């Protein structure tokens, strides 16, 4: 009776997984990347960066942003209570760059946690309607970054979802972080392509200011430290107003965590927002994660019994082959082909990822964004 139950759970979970990969994630794998995503109009853009104790990152990354090849743009940097040399570094850049504007959060209300107040202040300061958001520890890979991202904002499209990979470094942790970042991108890009956009990443995100005003900014989730990107997009995104940006010139590389403890803290903060998604999005993502877990759990249990061993091995192998096919196409688009040989192992390790971070998804709370 037990093995029979496990067998049908395994079959159901495998079917759900294959449906996700064949019907949803395949959209991203087969998506054509336009050679040029910019528009001739080139509307003025406000790039917004929130910084808390980011002196070194600003020295390294701000020049690449300030010297973008774009007709009209400003860069607004919000100094969110820094105690390092951030203010002095910004002053030095201000002297050399007339398109840099700085603002400080000296009047931050107690109920506004995380960086939402800083970002809201940056948006309020911004002169232009098109807002391009990134972080101080991020650097565009190309001087056409602004042009590529703003090309998503045209007609009914008022939101552009960009991609922000992590810098490649030695070690297994870095490889896993980069894989998990790719897998997250596979999800939010693919669901946007089927008309179910649910999130974006604040390291590379563009939208029109009126969307922010339309939902009263971050008011509904001001008490949550994270969510300035995914909860905001979850509230304002529709099947009609979202575009994805895949041209490599639009990528923004970010600095990865260097130890497991820092990575776990970062992911815990991110996962605290999931329970605030729309119910349909929670159901969709829950089905994806649960079916992934039950596919392997059921398959491993069934391998222990001779009568179900070969069926279990066959279906696990079939799913892996399908994953490898689609990941090969996707990783080529995202310039992360070196991860491909590690996909089977990383796919299994994700089971531990679910076990570690699901409690944060359900009950976790955090008040800090740094």
Short mmCIF file of C-alpha atoms in Angstrom, two decimals:
data_model
loop_
_atom_site.label_atom_id
_atom_site.label_comp_id
_atom_site.label_asym_id
_atom_site.label_seq_id
_atom_site.Cartn_x
_atom_site.Cartn_y
_atom_site.Cartn_z
CA UNK A 1 0.00 0.00 0.00
CA UNK A 2 2.80 2.41 0.95
CA UNK A 3 4.79 1.80 -2.24
CA UNK A 4 1.63 2.09 -4.32
CA UNK A 5 0.88 5.49 -2.80
CA UNK A 6 4.47 6.64 -3.30
CA UNK A 7 4.35 5.40 -6.89
CA UNK A 8 1.35 7.53 -7.80
CA UNK A 9 2.75 10.55 -5.96
CA UNK A 10 5.98 10.10 -7.93
CA UNK A 11 4.09 9.80 -11.24
CA UNK A 12 2.02 12.90 -10.46
CA UNK A 13 5.04 14.96 -9.37
CA UNK A 14 7.00 13.91 -12.45
CA UNK A 15 4.09 14.84 -14.71
CA UNK A 16 3.88 18.30 -13.11
CA UNK A 17 7.63 18.80 -13.50
CA UNK A 18 7.57 17.79 -17.17
CA UNK A 19 4.62 20.11 -17.76
CA UNK A 20 6.56 23.05 -16.28
CA UNK A 21 9.63 22.36 -18.40
CA UNK A 22 7.88 21.46 -21.65
CA UNK A 23 5.10 24.04 -21.57
CA UNK A 24 6.49 26.96 -19.54
CA UNK A 25 10.28 27.05 -19.27
CA UNK A 26 10.67 26.00 -22.90
CA UNK A 27 9.34 29.46 -23.83
CA UNK A 28 12.52 31.03 -22.49
CA UNK A 29 14.77 28.37 -24.03
CA UNK A 30 13.33 29.00 -27.49
CA UNK A 31 13.00 32.78 -27.10
CA UNK A 32 14.83 34.73 -29.77
CA UNK A 33 17.11 37.52 -28.51
CA UNK A 34 16.85 40.68 -30.60
CA UNK A 35 20.21 42.12 -31.60
CA UNK A 36 19.14 45.60 -30.52
CA UNK A 37 16.58 46.33 -27.82
CA UNK A 38 16.88 50.10 -27.79
CA UNK A 39 14.51 52.56 -29.42
CA UNK A 40 15.23 55.60 -31.54
CA UNK A 41 13.22 57.79 -29.17
CA UNK A 42 15.54 57.22 -26.18
CA UNK A 43 13.40 58.85 -23.45
CA UNK A 44 15.20 60.38 -20.49
CA UNK A 45 15.96 57.85 -17.77
CA UNK A 46 16.58 58.14 -14.03
CA UNK A 47 18.94 55.46 -12.68
CA UNK A 48 18.35 54.95 -8.96
CA UNK A 49 20.82 53.34 -6.55
CA UNK A 50 20.45 52.93 -2.79
CA UNK A 51 23.71 52.71 -0.86
CA UNK A 52 24.49 51.89 2.74
CA UNK A 53 28.19 51.66 3.54
CA UNK A 54 29.06 51.04 -0.11
CA UNK A 55 32.10 53.31 -0.49
CA UNK A 56 34.29 50.69 -2.17
CA UNK A 57 31.55 49.41 -4.45
CA UNK A 58 30.64 52.94 -5.51
CA UNK A 59 34.26 53.69 -6.40
CA UNK A 60 34.37 50.55 -8.52
CA UNK A 61 30.92 50.54 -10.14
CA UNK A 62 29.62 54.11 -10.33
CA UNK A 63 31.96 55.20 -13.17
CA UNK A 64 30.54 52.45 -15.43
CA UNK A 65 27.03 53.75 -14.74
CA UNK A 66 27.79 57.46 -15.02
CA UNK A 67 29.56 56.97 -18.34
CA UNK A 68 26.81 55.06 -20.10
CA UNK A 69 26.40 55.71 -23.81
CA UNK A 70 22.93 57.24 -23.66
CA UNK A 71 21.47 60.55 -24.75
CA UNK A 72 19.77 61.78 -21.58
CA UNK A 73 19.95 60.24 -18.13
CA UNK A 74 20.60 61.07 -14.50
CA UNK A 75 21.91 58.91 -11.69
CA UNK A 76 20.30 59.32 -8.28
CA UNK A 77 22.24 57.77 -5.39
CA UNK A 78 20.51 57.61 -2.02
CA UNK A 79 22.90 57.49 0.92
CA UNK A 80 20.91 55.44 3.42
CA UNK A 81 22.60 56.18 6.73
CA UNK A 82 26.12 55.15 5.75
CA UNK A 83 28.84 55.32 8.39
CA UNK A 84 31.79 54.69 6.07
CA UNK A 85 33.23 56.98 3.38
CA UNK A 86 30.15 56.79 1.15
CA UNK A 87 29.27 60.48 1.57
CA UNK A 88 32.81 61.62 0.70
CA UNK A 89 33.01 59.32 -2.32
CA UNK A 90 29.71 60.66 -3.62
CA UNK A 91 30.93 64.22 -3.12
CA UNK A 92 33.99 63.49 -5.26
CA UNK A 93 31.82 62.05 -8.03
CA UNK A 94 29.42 65.01 -7.78
CA UNK A 95 32.23 67.42 -8.63
CA UNK A 96 33.04 65.55 -11.85
CA UNK A 97 29.59 64.47 -13.03
CA UNK A 98 26.73 66.91 -13.45
CA UNK A 99 24.24 64.10 -14.06
CA UNK A 100 24.80 62.63 -10.57
CA UNK A 101 22.40 63.65 -7.82
CA UNK A 102 22.70 62.50 -4.23
CA UNK A 103 20.18 62.47 -1.43
CA UNK A 104 20.41 61.30 2.18
CA UNK A 105 17.81 59.58 4.37
CA UNK A 106 18.03 61.72 7.47
CA UNK A 107 14.32 61.53 8.29
CA UNK A 108 13.61 57.81 7.98
CA UNK A 109 10.36 56.82 9.77
CA UNK A 110 10.56 53.97 12.26
CA UNK A 111 7.95 51.86 10.47
CA UNK A 112 9.89 51.85 7.17
CA UNK A 113 12.35 48.94 7.34
CA UNK A 114 14.89 47.79 4.79
CA UNK A 115 15.78 50.04 1.87
CA UNK A 116 12.23 50.89 0.80
CA UNK A 117 12.27 54.37 2.29
CA UNK A 118 15.60 55.08 0.60
CA UNK A 119 14.31 53.83 -2.74
CA UNK A 120 11.05 55.77 -2.38
CA UNK A 121 13.08 58.91 -1.67
CA UNK A 122 15.19 58.26 -4.75
CA UNK A 123 12.07 57.83 -6.87
CA UNK A 124 10.61 61.04 -5.46
CA UNK A 125 13.87 62.85 -6.32
CA UNK A 126 14.04 61.42 -9.85
CA UNK A 127 13.31 63.94 -12.60
CA UNK A 128 12.26 61.47 -15.27
CA UNK A 129 9.30 59.13 -15.72
CA UNK A 130 11.37 56.07 -16.69
CA UNK A 131 13.11 54.60 -13.63
CA UNK A 132 15.99 52.12 -13.89
CA UNK A 133 16.87 50.52 -10.55
CA UNK A 134 20.10 48.76 -9.59
CA UNK A 135 22.34 48.27 -6.54
CA UNK A 136 25.65 49.79 -5.51
CA UNK A 137 27.42 46.41 -5.76
CA UNK A 138 26.31 45.98 -9.38
CA UNK A 139 28.10 46.92 -12.59
CA UNK A 140 26.68 46.97 -16.13
CA UNK A 141 28.56 44.66 -18.48
CA UNK A 142 28.14 47.08 -21.37
CA UNK A 143 27.98 50.85 -21.84
CA UNK A 144 24.71 50.31 -23.71
CA UNK A 145 22.95 48.99 -20.60
CA UNK A 146 20.52 51.92 -20.25
CA UNK A 147 19.67 51.82 -23.94
CA UNK A 148 18.95 48.10 -23.84
CA UNK A 149 16.80 48.29 -20.71
CA UNK A 150 14.78 51.32 -21.78
CA UNK A 151 13.97 49.58 -25.05
CA UNK A 152 11.55 47.40 -23.05
CA UNK A 153 9.44 50.45 -22.21
CA UNK A 154 7.32 51.04 -25.27
CA UNK A 155 3.59 51.26 -25.91
CA UNK A 156 1.69 49.25 -23.32
CA UNK A 157 4.93 47.85 -21.86
CA UNK A 158 5.66 49.82 -18.70
CA UNK A 159 7.88 47.27 -16.90
CA UNK A 160 11.12 45.69 -18.10
CA UNK A 161 12.56 42.66 -16.28
CA UNK A 162 16.34 42.49 -16.58
CA UNK A 163 18.90 39.86 -15.63
CA UNK A 164 21.64 40.26 -13.04
CA UNK A 165 24.10 37.35 -12.81
CA UNK A 166 26.63 37.04 -10.04
CA UNK A 167 30.32 37.45 -10.69
CA UNK A 168 32.12 34.19 -11.45
CA UNK A 169 34.61 33.20 -8.74
CA UNK A 170 36.32 29.97 -7.66
CA UNK A 171 34.57 27.53 -5.37
CA UNK A 172 31.42 25.45 -5.09
CA UNK A 173 29.41 28.14 -3.25
CA UNK A 174 29.86 30.57 -6.13
CA UNK A 175 28.83 27.91 -8.63
CA UNK A 176 25.70 27.15 -6.61
CA UNK A 177 24.79 30.83 -6.21
CA UNK A 178 25.10 31.33 -9.95
CA UNK A 179 22.98 28.24 -10.65
CA UNK A 180 20.26 29.33 -8.23
CA UNK A 181 20.26 32.78 -9.82
CA UNK A 182 19.79 31.20 -13.25
CA UNK A 183 16.96 28.99 -11.96
CA UNK A 184 15.22 32.02 -10.44
CA UNK A 185 15.56 33.86 -13.76
CA UNK A 186 14.18 30.84 -15.62
CA UNK A 187 11.07 31.11 -13.47
CA UNK A 188 10.34 34.85 -13.55
CA UNK A 189 11.23 35.22 -17.25
CA UNK A 190 9.23 32.16 -18.32
CA UNK A 191 6.13 33.01 -16.34
CA UNK A 192 6.23 36.54 -17.74
CA UNK A 193 6.32 35.02 -21.23
CA UNK A 194 3.12 33.05 -20.61
CA UNK A 195 1.34 36.11 -19.23
CA UNK A 196 1.85 35.43 -15.51
CA UNK A 197 4.55 37.90 -14.40
CA UNK A 198 5.10 37.74 -10.66
CA UNK A 199 8.50 39.28 -9.81
CA UNK A 200 11.65 41.02 -10.95
CA UNK A 201 15.05 41.61 -9.35
CA UNK A 202 15.96 45.04 -8.02
CA UNK A 203 19.50 44.71 -9.31
CA UNK A 204 18.21 45.30 -12.85
CA UNK A 205 14.65 46.53 -13.17
CA UNK A 206 13.01 49.32 -15.18
CA UNK A 207 9.50 50.78 -14.92
CA UNK A 208 7.50 53.97 -15.26
CA UNK A 209 7.09 56.18 -12.22
CA UNK A 210 3.29 56.29 -12.46
CA UNK A 211 3.17 52.57 -11.55
CA UNK A 212 4.89 53.37 -8.27
CA UNK A 213 2.44 56.18 -7.58
CA UNK A 214 -0.50 54.03 -8.64
CA UNK A 215 -0.02 51.60 -5.71
CA UNK A 216 1.13 54.29 -3.23
CA UNK A 217 4.69 53.11 -3.42
CA UNK A 218 5.66 50.50 -0.85
CA UNK A 219 2.92 51.44 1.60
CA UNK A 220 1.22 48.02 1.68
CA UNK A 221 4.42 46.18 2.57
CA UNK A 222 6.47 48.91 4.25
CA UNK A 223 6.90 46.70 7.32
CA UNK A 224 8.76 44.02 5.33
CA UNK A 225 12.49 44.57 4.84
CA UNK A 226 12.66 43.05 1.36
CA UNK A 227 10.15 43.18 -1.49
CA UNK A 228 11.05 46.53 -3.03
CA UNK A 229 11.34 44.57 -6.27
CA UNK A 230 9.29 41.37 -6.21
CA UNK A 231 6.35 42.56 -4.08
CA UNK A 232 6.16 45.77 -6.07
CA UNK A 233 6.17 43.92 -9.40
CA UNK A 234 3.70 41.37 -7.98
CA UNK A 235 1.31 44.24 -7.30
CA UNK A 236 1.59 46.17 -10.58
CA UNK A 237 2.47 43.58 -13.24
CA UNK A 238 -0.14 42.42 -15.74
CA UNK A 239 0.05 40.10 -18.76
CA UNK A 240 0.07 43.18 -20.99
CA UNK A 241 2.53 45.58 -19.33
CA UNK A 242 5.65 43.43 -18.80
CA UNK A 243 8.56 42.80 -21.16
CA UNK A 244 11.71 40.76 -20.56
CA UNK A 245 15.18 41.90 -21.61
CA UNK A 246 17.64 39.19 -22.65
CA UNK A 247 20.26 41.00 -24.70
CA UNK A 248 23.64 40.44 -22.96
CA UNK A 249 24.34 44.18 -23.21
CA UNK A 250 21.53 44.64 -20.66
CA UNK A 251 23.10 42.38 -18.02
CA UNK A 252 24.29 43.80 -14.71
CA UNK A 253 26.81 41.69 -12.79
CA UNK A 254 26.58 41.64 -9.01
CA UNK A 255 29.02 40.78 -6.23
CA UNK A 256 28.25 37.33 -4.75
CA UNK A 257 28.36 36.29 -1.12
CA UNK A 258 31.62 34.61 -0.14
CA UNK A 259 30.46 32.31 2.66
CA UNK A 260 27.44 30.09 3.29
CA UNK A 261 26.28 32.05 6.35
CA UNK A 262 26.04 35.34 4.43
CA UNK A 263 24.32 33.60 1.53
CA UNK A 264 21.78 31.97 3.88
CA UNK A 265 21.04 35.32 5.50
CA UNK A 266 20.52 36.92 2.09
CA UNK A 267 18.19 34.16 0.86
CA UNK A 268 16.25 34.13 4.13
CA UNK A 269 15.58 37.84 3.68
CA UNK A 270 14.44 37.28 0.09
CA UNK A 271 12.12 34.40 0.96
CA UNK A 272 10.23 36.37 3.61
CA UNK A 273 8.29 38.03 0.79
CA UNK A 274 6.90 34.89 -0.87
CA UNK A 275 3.88 34.53 1.41
CA UNK A 276 2.77 38.02 0.35
CA UNK A 277 2.52 37.13 -3.36
CA UNK A 278 -0.86 36.84 -5.03
CA UNK A 279 -2.52 33.48 -4.18
CA UNK A 280 -2.27 32.27 -7.80
CA UNK A 281 1.47 32.95 -7.81
CA UNK A 282 1.95 31.21 -4.46
CA UNK A 283 0.07 28.19 -5.80
CA UNK A 284 2.10 28.15 -9.01
CA UNK A 285 5.48 28.40 -7.28
CA UNK A 286 4.41 26.00 -4.56
CA UNK A 287 3.43 23.38 -7.15
CA UNK A 288 6.79 23.81 -8.87
CA UNK A 289 8.83 23.36 -5.69
CA UNK A 290 6.69 20.60 -4.19
CA UNK A 291 6.63 18.56 -7.40
CA UNK A 292 10.42 18.93 -7.67
CA UNK A 293 10.84 17.63 -4.12
CA UNK A 294 8.32 14.77 -4.45
CA UNK A 295 9.78 13.69 -7.79
CA UNK A 296 13.13 12.93 -6.19
CA UNK A 297 11.75 11.75 -2.86
CA UNK A 298 9.35 9.32 -4.53
CA UNK A 299 11.92 8.22 -7.07
CA UNK A 300 14.52 7.42 -4.42
CA UNK A 301 12.00 5.44 -2.36
CA UNK A 302 10.84 3.47 -5.42
CA UNK A 303 14.40 2.58 -6.39
CA UNK A 304 14.52 0.50 -3.20
CA UNK A 305 11.88 -1.85 -4.59
CA UNK A 306 12.79 -4.12 -7.51
CA UNK A 307 9.37 -3.93 -9.17
CA UNK A 308 9.48 -0.12 -9.41
CA UNK A 309 13.22 0.42 -9.69
CA UNK A 310 13.47 0.61 -13.49
CA UNK A 311 10.41 2.84 -13.91
CA UNK A 312 11.81 5.21 -11.29
CA UNK A 313 15.27 5.35 -12.89
CA UNK A 314 13.75 5.83 -16.34
CA UNK A 315 11.53 8.79 -15.33
CA UNK A 316 14.26 10.47 -13.29
CA UNK A 317 16.64 10.08 -16.24
CA UNK A 318 14.03 11.35 -18.71
CA UNK A 319 13.44 14.50 -16.69
CA UNK A 320 17.18 15.13 -16.36
CA UNK A 321 17.64 14.78 -20.13
CA UNK A 322 14.85 17.29 -20.77
CA UNK A 323 16.36 19.66 -18.19
CA UNK A 324 19.79 19.40 -19.80
CA UNK A 325 18.34 20.15 -23.25
CA UNK A 326 16.53 23.30 -22.12
CA UNK A 327 19.27 24.44 -19.74
CA UNK A 328 21.78 24.20 -22.59
CA UNK A 329 19.73 26.72 -24.59
CA UNK A 330 18.99 28.95 -21.60
CA UNK A 331 22.55 29.02 -20.24
CA UNK A 332 23.79 30.05 -23.67
CA UNK A 333 21.42 33.03 -23.57
CA UNK A 334 22.51 33.95 -20.06
CA UNK A 335 26.24 33.43 -20.78
CA UNK A 336 26.63 30.78 -18.07
CA UNK A 337 27.45 27.67 -20.12
CA UNK A 338 30.08 26.54 -17.59
CA UNK A 339 27.26 25.58 -15.21
CA UNK A 340 25.76 23.01 -17.60
CA UNK A 341 27.80 19.95 -16.43
CA UNK A 342 26.74 20.70 -12.86
CA UNK A 343 23.00 20.85 -13.57
CA UNK A 344 22.12 17.27 -12.44
CA UNK A 345 23.93 17.74 -9.11
CA UNK A 346 22.57 21.25 -8.53
CA UNK A 347 19.06 20.07 -9.37
CA UNK A 348 19.27 17.48 -6.59
CA UNK A 349 20.86 19.90 -4.12
CA UNK A 350 17.82 22.15 -4.58
CA UNK A 351 15.94 19.66 -2.38
CA UNK A 352 18.08 20.76 0.56
CA UNK A 353 17.50 24.35 -0.49
CA UNK A 354 13.74 23.84 -0.12
CA UNK A 355 14.12 22.23 3.30
CA UNK A 356 16.37 25.00 4.62
CA UNK A 357 14.46 28.02 3.31
CA UNK A 358 10.79 26.94 3.37
CA UNK A 359 10.46 27.96 7.05
CA UNK A 360 11.63 31.47 6.08
CA UNK A 361 9.06 31.53 3.29
CA UNK A 362 6.27 30.67 5.73
CA UNK A 363 7.19 32.51 8.91
CA UNK A 364 10.47 34.39 8.49
CA UNK A 365 10.84 38.03 9.43
CA UNK A 366 13.74 40.41 8.99
CA UNK A 367 14.15 44.15 9.43
CA UNK A 368 17.48 44.73 7.76
CA UNK A 369 18.45 45.05 4.11
CA UNK A 370 22.22 44.99 4.75
#
